[in-house]
Amino acid sequence: MAKRIHEVRDAVHGFVSYDDDERTVVDSAPFQRLRHIHQLALTYEVYPGASHKRFEHSLGVMHLTGRVFDTITRPDKISDSVRETIPEQSQSDFGYWRAVVRMAALCHDMGHLPFSHAAEKELLPEDTDHERLTWDIVHSDAMTEIFDRLSPPLRPDQVGKIAVGPRKAEKMGLGVSFNAWEAILAEIIVGDSFGADRMDYLLRDSLHSGVQYGHFDLERLLGTLRVMPEPAREEGEENGGSADPVLGCERGGLQSAEQLLLARYFMFSQVYHHPTRLAYNEHLKDFLKAWLPDGHFPTDVDEHLGRDDSDVLLAIKQAAADSALPGHEPARRIVFRDHFKSAYEKQAKKLASDANSSEFDGDTSANVQALVEAAKERYGPDMIAHGAPPSRKLPPEFPVWVREGSDYGSSWSTGLSDVLRRMPESPDEFVLADAGIRDDVADWLKKNREQILTESREKLVQEVESEVPQ
């Protein structure tokens, strides 16, 4: 009997369709928990509309993953150079792999902590992150039982590894290997350049935040994606030293890809790294470290699934009203909006006045850290914080399918796009201070910046010299 197709309205994609098997997972307790996990933590304190949840994002990622899969497996998209990697639509396992990759996309965020990424590194043991928790949930008895009942049954190891991707799987020591096809499927979801996860969160976060920065030409980009050989790195080097194919775009989609990466840059600069958002992250992190047993979230699957944002919000409200409870001060700052404010922003690198000079001026993260430590020493550690978002990599390069004479081949995007070559790193990093002393801190840092940084460099030199054997 054919599976029924269900539809749900979505603010970004209009309608998201899913079949009976996918609905079984959507209706499961681990997935329904995502209704109560904010996509952007406390960002709604800055952008009031940004109260959307991981639930609808995961549906959107499944939707986009299915569309990308359908595009790259079209016969006219498969060149001879990758034909052995991509199963043909007539093959019996074609439908199976489509089901696996959509299911992996649906499950990819199940491991998120309450309030998503906020201080994840400091609130989980060193060898654990939300991807590891996702892997464990996919392999839990409850989810394994669901996968066994599907038609056809899905293997948890295949769903799990495609949900986390090769790099995370290796980092976590899962002991799983990826063939070329499985690596492509994982890239459809979590790829640096064209991952469905990234495409959905940029569009969704932009919409709900009420900003325009996350927009790009989704339809044009989706229509130009294809699998191709990895481009050569050096003259005479074939396939970049790798025989495995990779996900890229056709030459006609290059501008849409530029839009995507520019959208990412602007969303980080204007939304994700907004200083007030970073301040709320610091207060939330401080509260959770005080409130949680041993300062860490549990990694047991059942305990993890038993907690969501509502539990944390209730605890924050209670702690804010009772000075005897753990985490009272950061909870008070959150509830009564007595958040830290920016007293100093990391100075972006810029060209020196001499146009012929390659010298750059600007701050490093070490500079900002030195200013934070100096301010803490002067004003007290409870009055100053380092607004330092996770480091972001430079814009990724990706392969582009281009005409080479009478034939076609792949080239790296940075060799074709001035926009990508010149795209800056997001400079956002802040010294955050209590609102009552913010102006004084700002003036003091401006006046003493050079002296603080000079003393910091001298101290570092002394430490290095002291470690050198005499």
Coordinates of C-alpha atoms in Angstrom, one line a residue:
M1 CA 0.0 0.0 0.0
A2 CA 1.3 3.4 -0.9
K3 CA 2.4 5.7 1.9
R4 CA 0.2 8.7 2.6
I5 CA 1.8 12.1 2.1
H6 CA 1.2 14.7 4.8
E7 CA 1.7 18.4 4.5
V8 CA 2.4 21.1 7.1
R9 CA 2.5 24.9 6.4
D10 CA 5.9 26.4 6.9
A11 CA 6.8 30.1 7.2
V12 CA 9.9 29.7 4.9
H13 CA 9.0 27.0 2.4
G14 CA 5.3 27.3 2.1
F15 CA 4.5 23.6 2.5
V16 CA 6.7 20.8 3.8
S17 CA 5.6 17.3 2.8
Y18 CA 6.5 14.0 4.6
D19 CA 5.3 10.5 4.4
D20 CA 3.9 8.0 7.0
D21 CA 7.4 6.8 8.0
E22 CA 8.7 10.3 8.5
R23 CA 5.5 11.3 10.4
T24 CA 6.2 8.4 12.8
V25 CA 9.5 10.1 13.7
V26 CA 8.0 13.6 13.7
D27 CA 5.4 12.3 16.2
S28 CA 8.0 10.7 18.5
A29 CA 9.0 12.1 21.8
P30 CA 12.6 12.9 20.9
F31 CA 11.5 15.0 17.9
Q32 CA 8.5 16.6 19.6
R33 CA 11.0 17.9 22.3
L34 CA 12.4 20.2 19.6
R35 CA 9.2 22.2 19.8
H36 CA 10.6 23.5 23.1
I37 CA 14.2 24.2 22.1
H38 CA 14.7 27.8 20.8
Q39 CA 16.7 28.0 17.6
L40 CA 18.6 31.1 18.7
A41 CA 18.6 30.8 22.5
L42 CA 17.8 34.2 24.1
T43 CA 18.1 36.2 20.8
Y44 CA 14.4 37.0 21.2
E45 CA 15.5 39.4 23.9
V46 CA 17.1 41.4 21.2
Y47 CA 15.0 40.5 18.1
P48 CA 11.5 39.8 19.6
G49 CA 10.4 37.7 16.6
A50 CA 13.3 35.3 17.0
S51 CA 11.4 32.9 19.1
H52 CA 11.2 30.1 16.6
K53 CA 12.2 26.5 17.5
R54 CA 14.4 23.6 16.3
F55 CA 11.2 21.7 15.4
E56 CA 10.3 23.8 12.3
H57 CA 14.0 24.2 11.4
S58 CA 14.4 20.4 11.3
L59 CA 11.4 20.0 9.1
G60 CA 12.8 22.7 6.8
V61 CA 16.2 20.9 6.6
M62 CA 14.5 17.6 5.6
H63 CA 12.5 19.5 2.9
L64 CA 15.6 21.1 1.4
T65 CA 17.6 17.9 1.7
G66 CA 15.0 16.1 -0.4
R67 CA 15.1 18.8 -3.0
V68 CA 18.9 18.7 -3.3
F69 CA 18.9 14.9 -3.5
D70 CA 16.3 15.0 -6.3
T71 CA 18.3 17.6 -8.2
I72 CA 21.8 16.0 -8.0
T73 CA 20.3 12.6 -9.0
R74 CA 18.6 13.8 -12.2
P75 CA 20.1 11.9 -15.2
D76 CA 21.0 15.2 -16.9
K77 CA 23.0 16.2 -13.8
I78 CA 25.2 13.1 -13.7
S79 CA 28.3 13.3 -15.8
D80 CA 30.4 10.3 -16.8
S81 CA 33.1 11.2 -14.2
V82 CA 30.7 10.6 -11.3
R83 CA 28.3 8.1 -12.7
E84 CA 29.7 5.2 -10.7
T85 CA 29.1 7.1 -7.4
I86 CA 25.5 8.1 -7.8
P87 CA 22.8 5.4 -8.0
E88 CA 20.5 5.6 -10.9
Q89 CA 16.8 6.3 -10.3
S90 CA 16.0 2.8 -11.7
Q91 CA 18.1 1.0 -9.1
S92 CA 16.3 -0.7 -6.2
D93 CA 18.3 1.1 -3.5
F94 CA 17.6 4.6 -4.9
G95 CA 14.4 5.1 -2.8
Y96 CA 16.2 3.6 0.2
W97 CA 18.9 6.2 0.1
R98 CA 16.4 9.1 -0.4
A99 CA 14.6 7.9 2.7
V100 CA 17.9 7.6 4.7
V101 CA 19.1 11.1 3.8
R102 CA 15.7 12.8 4.6
M103 CA 15.5 10.9 7.9
A104 CA 19.1 11.9 8.8
A105 CA 18.1 15.5 8.0
L106 CA 15.0 15.2 10.2
C107 CA 17.1 13.8 13.1
H108 CA 20.2 16.0 12.8
D109 CA 19.3 18.4 15.7
M110 CA 17.8 15.9 18.2
G111 CA 20.9 16.2 20.4
H112 CA 20.7 20.0 21.0
L113 CA 20.8 21.1 24.6
P114 CA 18.2 23.6 26.0
F115 CA 18.8 26.9 24.3
S116 CA 20.7 25.3 21.5
H117 CA 24.4 26.4 21.1
A118 CA 24.6 28.7 24.1
A119 CA 27.9 27.7 25.8
E120 CA 27.7 24.1 24.7
K121 CA 31.4 23.6 25.0
E122 CA 31.5 24.6 28.6
L123 CA 28.3 22.8 29.6
L124 CA 29.1 19.3 28.3
P125 CA 32.1 17.0 29.0
E126 CA 35.1 17.6 26.8
D127 CA 34.4 14.6 24.6
T128 CA 30.7 15.3 24.0
D129 CA 28.7 17.8 21.9
H130 CA 25.2 17.9 20.5
E131 CA 26.2 15.8 17.5
R132 CA 27.4 13.0 19.8
L133 CA 24.0 13.2 21.6
T134 CA 22.3 13.1 18.3
W135 CA 24.2 9.9 17.4
D136 CA 23.3 8.4 20.8
I137 CA 19.6 9.3 20.4
V138 CA 19.4 7.8 16.9
H139 CA 20.9 4.6 18.4
S140 CA 18.6 4.6 21.4
D141 CA 16.1 1.7 21.9
A142 CA 13.2 4.0 21.3
M143 CA 14.5 5.3 17.9
T144 CA 15.9 1.9 16.8
E145 CA 12.4 0.4 17.4
I146 CA 10.9 3.1 15.2
F147 CA 13.5 2.6 12.4
D148 CA 12.8 -1.2 12.5
R149 CA 9.1 -0.6 11.9
L150 CA 9.5 1.6 8.8
S151 CA 9.1 0.4 5.2
P152 CA 11.8 -0.3 4.3
P153 CA 13.5 -0.5 7.7
L154 CA 16.3 2.0 8.1
R155 CA 19.7 1.3 9.7
P156 CA 20.4 3.6 12.7
D157 CA 24.2 3.6 11.9
Q158 CA 23.5 5.0 8.4
V159 CA 21.0 7.6 9.6
G160 CA 23.3 8.6 12.4
K161 CA 26.5 9.0 10.5
I162 CA 24.9 10.9 7.6
A163 CA 23.3 13.2 10.2
V164 CA 26.7 14.1 11.8
G165 CA 29.0 13.9 8.7
P166 CA 32.5 12.5 8.2
R167 CA 34.5 15.2 10.1
K168 CA 32.4 15.0 13.3
A169 CA 32.2 11.2 13.1
E170 CA 36.0 11.1 13.0
K171 CA 36.4 13.7 15.8
M172 CA 34.0 11.7 18.0
G173 CA 35.8 8.5 17.3
L174 CA 32.7 6.7 16.2
G175 CA 34.7 4.1 14.2
V176 CA 32.5 4.4 11.1
S177 CA 33.6 4.8 7.6
F178 CA 32.0 6.7 4.7
N179 CA 32.0 5.6 1.1
A180 CA 31.9 8.4 -1.6
W181 CA 28.1 8.3 -1.9
E182 CA 27.5 8.5 1.9
A183 CA 29.9 11.4 2.1
I184 CA 27.9 13.2 -0.6
L185 CA 24.7 12.5 1.3
A186 CA 26.2 13.9 4.6
E187 CA 27.4 17.0 2.7
I188 CA 23.8 17.6 1.5
I189 CA 22.9 18.2 5.1
V190 CA 25.9 19.5 6.9
G191 CA 28.2 20.7 4.2
D192 CA 30.1 24.0 4.8
S193 CA 29.0 25.5 1.5
F194 CA 25.7 24.1 0.4
G195 CA 24.4 22.2 3.5
A196 CA 20.6 22.2 3.8
D197 CA 21.1 23.0 7.5
R198 CA 22.8 26.3 6.7
M199 CA 20.4 27.2 3.9
D200 CA 17.4 26.8 6.1
Y201 CA 18.7 28.5 9.2
L202 CA 19.8 31.6 7.3
L203 CA 16.4 32.0 5.7
R204 CA 14.5 31.1 8.8
D205 CA 16.5 33.1 11.3
S206 CA 16.4 36.1 8.9
L207 CA 12.6 35.9 8.6
H208 CA 11.9 35.6 12.3
S209 CA 14.5 38.1 13.4
G210 CA 12.9 40.6 11.0
V211 CA 16.1 41.4 9.1
Q212 CA 16.9 41.0 5.4
Y213 CA 20.5 39.9 5.7
G214 CA 19.9 36.1 5.4
H215 CA 18.2 36.2 2.0
F216 CA 19.7 34.6 -1.2
D217 CA 18.4 33.1 -4.4
L218 CA 17.4 29.7 -3.1
E219 CA 15.7 28.5 -6.2
R220 CA 18.5 29.4 -8.6
L221 CA 21.1 27.8 -6.2
L222 CA 19.2 24.6 -5.8
G223 CA 18.7 24.3 -9.6
T224 CA 22.5 24.5 -10.2
L225 CA 23.8 22.1 -7.6
R226 CA 25.5 18.9 -8.9
V227 CA 28.1 16.4 -8.0
M228 CA 31.5 16.7 -9.7
P229 CA 35.1 15.6 -9.4
E230 CA 37.2 17.6 -6.9
P231 CA 39.1 20.3 -8.8
A232 CA 42.9 20.1 -9.1
R233 CA 44.9 22.0 -6.6
E234 CA 48.1 22.4 -8.6
E235 CA 49.0 22.2 -12.3
G236 CA 49.1 18.5 -13.3
E237 CA 47.3 17.4 -10.1
E238 CA 44.1 15.6 -10.9
N239 CA 41.0 15.7 -8.7
G240 CA 42.7 17.7 -6.0
G241 CA 44.5 14.6 -4.9
S242 CA 41.2 12.8 -4.2
A243 CA 39.3 10.4 -6.4
D244 CA 36.1 11.1 -4.5
P245 CA 33.5 13.4 -6.0
V246 CA 32.2 16.5 -4.2
L247 CA 29.0 18.7 -4.1
G248 CA 29.3 22.0 -6.0
C249 CA 27.4 24.3 -8.3
E250 CA 27.3 25.1 -12.0
R251 CA 28.8 28.3 -13.2
G252 CA 25.4 29.8 -13.6
G253 CA 24.8 29.4 -9.8
L254 CA 28.0 31.1 -8.7
Q255 CA 26.3 34.5 -7.9
S256 CA 23.7 32.7 -5.9
A257 CA 26.4 30.9 -4.0
E258 CA 28.1 34.2 -3.4
Q259 CA 24.8 35.5 -2.0
L260 CA 24.6 32.6 0.3
L261 CA 28.0 33.2 1.8
L262 CA 27.5 36.9 2.0
A263 CA 24.1 36.2 3.8
R264 CA 26.0 34.1 6.3
Y265 CA 28.6 36.9 6.9
F266 CA 25.9 39.5 7.5
M267 CA 23.8 37.3 9.7
F268 CA 26.8 36.6 11.9
S269 CA 27.7 40.2 12.0
Q270 CA 24.3 41.6 12.6
V271 CA 22.3 38.9 14.5
Y272 CA 24.4 36.0 15.8
H273 CA 27.2 38.1 17.1
H274 CA 25.1 41.1 18.2
P275 CA 26.7 42.3 21.5
T276 CA 23.5 42.2 23.5
R277 CA 22.9 38.6 22.3
L278 CA 26.4 37.7 23.4
A279 CA 25.8 39.3 26.7
Y280 CA 22.7 37.2 27.3
N281 CA 24.6 34.1 26.3
E282 CA 27.2 35.0 29.0
H283 CA 24.4 35.4 31.7
L284 CA 22.7 32.2 30.6
K285 CA 26.0 30.3 30.7
D286 CA 26.8 31.6 34.2
F287 CA 23.3 30.7 35.4
L288 CA 23.5 27.1 33.9
K289 CA 26.9 26.5 35.4
A290 CA 25.6 27.5 38.8
W291 CA 22.3 25.6 38.5
L292 CA 23.3 22.3 36.9
P293 CA 24.8 19.5 39.0
D294 CA 28.6 19.8 38.6
G295 CA 28.0 22.6 36.1
H296 CA 27.2 20.2 33.2
F297 CA 24.2 18.9 31.4
P298 CA 23.6 15.2 31.7
T299 CA 24.8 13.1 28.7
D300 CA 22.5 10.1 29.4
V301 CA 19.9 10.0 26.6
D302 CA 16.8 9.7 28.8
E303 CA 18.0 12.6 31.1
H304 CA 18.9 14.7 28.1
L305 CA 15.5 14.1 26.4
G306 CA 13.8 15.0 29.7
R307 CA 15.0 18.6 29.6
D308 CA 14.1 21.5 27.4
D309 CA 14.0 25.3 27.5
S310 CA 10.8 25.4 29.7
D311 CA 12.7 23.8 32.6
V312 CA 15.5 26.3 32.3
L313 CA 13.2 29.3 32.0
L314 CA 11.3 28.2 35.1
A315 CA 14.6 27.8 37.1
I316 CA 15.7 31.2 35.9
K317 CA 12.5 32.8 37.1
Q318 CA 12.7 31.1 40.5
A319 CA 16.4 32.0 41.0
A320 CA 15.8 35.7 40.0
A321 CA 13.2 36.0 42.8
D322 CA 15.3 34.3 45.5
S323 CA 18.8 35.4 46.3
A324 CA 19.5 32.2 48.2
L325 CA 19.2 30.0 45.0
P326 CA 22.2 29.1 42.9
G327 CA 22.6 31.4 39.9
H328 CA 20.6 34.3 41.4
E329 CA 22.7 37.1 40.0
P330 CA 22.8 36.0 36.3
A331 CA 19.1 35.0 36.5
R332 CA 18.3 38.5 37.8
R333 CA 20.2 40.1 35.0
I334 CA 18.2 38.0 32.4
V335 CA 14.8 38.5 33.9
F336 CA 15.1 42.2 34.7
R337 CA 17.1 43.0 31.5
D338 CA 20.1 44.3 33.5
H339 CA 22.4 42.8 30.9
F340 CA 26.0 43.7 30.2
K341 CA 26.7 46.1 27.4
S342 CA 29.5 46.6 25.0
A343 CA 32.4 48.7 26.3
Y344 CA 34.9 47.8 23.5
E345 CA 34.5 46.2 20.1
K346 CA 37.3 44.3 18.4
Q347 CA 38.9 46.5 15.8
A348 CA 38.7 44.9 12.3
K349 CA 41.9 44.6 10.3
K350 CA 42.3 47.4 7.7
L351 CA 44.9 48.4 5.2
A352 CA 47.5 50.8 6.5
S353 CA 47.6 54.4 5.1
D354 CA 50.4 53.4 2.8
A355 CA 48.5 51.8 -0.1
N356 CA 51.7 50.0 -1.1
S357 CA 52.2 48.5 2.3
S358 CA 51.0 45.0 3.2
E359 CA 50.9 46.0 6.9
F360 CA 47.6 45.5 8.7
D361 CA 46.3 47.2 11.8
G362 CA 43.6 45.8 14.1
D363 CA 42.9 43.6 17.0
T364 CA 43.5 39.9 17.5
S365 CA 41.4 37.7 19.8
A366 CA 44.4 37.7 22.1
N367 CA 44.3 41.5 22.3
V368 CA 40.6 41.5 23.3
Q369 CA 41.3 38.8 25.9
A370 CA 44.1 40.9 27.4
L371 CA 41.7 43.9 27.6
V372 CA 39.1 41.7 29.2
E373 CA 41.5 40.5 31.9
A374 CA 42.8 44.0 32.6
A375 CA 39.2 45.3 33.0
K376 CA 38.3 42.4 35.3
E377 CA 41.3 43.2 37.4
R378 CA 40.3 46.8 37.7
Y379 CA 36.5 46.5 38.0
G380 CA 36.0 43.0 39.3
P381 CA 35.3 39.7 37.5
D382 CA 31.6 39.8 38.1
M383 CA 31.3 43.2 36.3
I384 CA 33.1 42.3 33.0
A385 CA 32.8 39.5 30.5
H386 CA 34.3 38.5 27.2
G387 CA 31.8 38.5 24.4
A388 CA 33.6 36.0 22.2
P389 CA 31.5 33.9 19.8
P390 CA 32.9 30.6 18.5
S391 CA 35.6 31.2 15.9
R392 CA 34.4 31.1 12.4
K393 CA 36.4 29.7 9.5
L394 CA 37.0 31.8 6.4
P395 CA 34.4 31.4 3.7
P396 CA 34.7 27.9 2.3
E397 CA 35.8 27.4 -1.3
F398 CA 33.7 25.1 -3.3
P399 CA 33.9 23.4 -6.8
V400 CA 32.2 25.0 -9.8
W401 CA 31.2 23.2 -13.0
V402 CA 32.6 25.2 -15.9
R403 CA 33.1 24.8 -19.6
E404 CA 36.7 24.0 -20.5
G405 CA 36.9 24.3 -24.3
S406 CA 34.5 21.9 -25.8
D407 CA 34.2 19.9 -22.5
Y408 CA 33.3 20.6 -18.9
G409 CA 35.3 20.3 -15.7
S410 CA 35.4 21.6 -12.1
S411 CA 37.3 24.6 -10.8
W412 CA 37.6 26.2 -7.3
S413 CA 35.2 29.1 -6.7
T414 CA 38.0 31.3 -5.3
G415 CA 39.6 31.3 -8.7
L416 CA 36.4 32.5 -10.3
S417 CA 35.0 34.9 -7.7
D418 CA 36.5 38.2 -6.6
V419 CA 33.7 38.4 -4.0
L420 CA 34.8 35.2 -2.2
R421 CA 38.5 36.1 -2.3
R422 CA 37.8 39.5 -0.7
M423 CA 35.2 38.4 1.8
P424 CA 36.3 39.5 5.3
E425 CA 36.1 37.5 8.5
S426 CA 33.4 38.6 10.9
P427 CA 35.3 40.9 13.4
D428 CA 32.8 40.7 16.2
E429 CA 34.3 40.3 19.6
F430 CA 33.6 42.5 22.6
V431 CA 34.5 43.6 26.1
L432 CA 31.2 43.5 27.9
A433 CA 30.6 45.5 31.1
D434 CA 27.9 46.1 33.7
A435 CA 25.6 48.8 32.3
G436 CA 26.3 51.1 35.3
I437 CA 30.0 51.2 34.6
R438 CA 30.0 50.7 30.8
D439 CA 30.9 54.3 29.9
D440 CA 33.7 54.4 32.5
V441 CA 35.1 51.1 31.2
A442 CA 35.0 52.3 27.6
D443 CA 36.9 55.5 28.4
W444 CA 39.4 53.6 30.5
L445 CA 40.1 51.0 27.8
K446 CA 40.4 53.7 25.2
K447 CA 42.9 55.6 27.3
N448 CA 45.0 52.6 28.4
R449 CA 44.6 50.2 25.4
E450 CA 48.2 50.5 24.1
Q451 CA 49.7 50.2 27.6
I452 CA 47.6 47.1 28.4
L453 CA 48.5 45.4 25.1
T454 CA 52.2 46.3 25.4
E455 CA 52.3 44.8 28.9
S456 CA 50.5 41.7 27.7
R457 CA 53.0 41.1 24.9
E458 CA 55.9 41.6 27.3
K459 CA 54.4 39.1 29.7
L460 CA 53.9 36.6 26.9
V461 CA 57.6 37.0 25.8
Q462 CA 58.8 36.5 29.4
E463 CA 56.7 33.3 29.7
V464 CA 58.0 31.9 26.5
E465 CA 61.6 32.8 27.5
S466 CA 61.2 31.1 30.9
E467 CA 60.2 27.9 29.2
V468 CA 63.3 27.8 27.0
P469 CA 65.9 25.4 28.4
Q470 CA 69.0 27.3 29.5

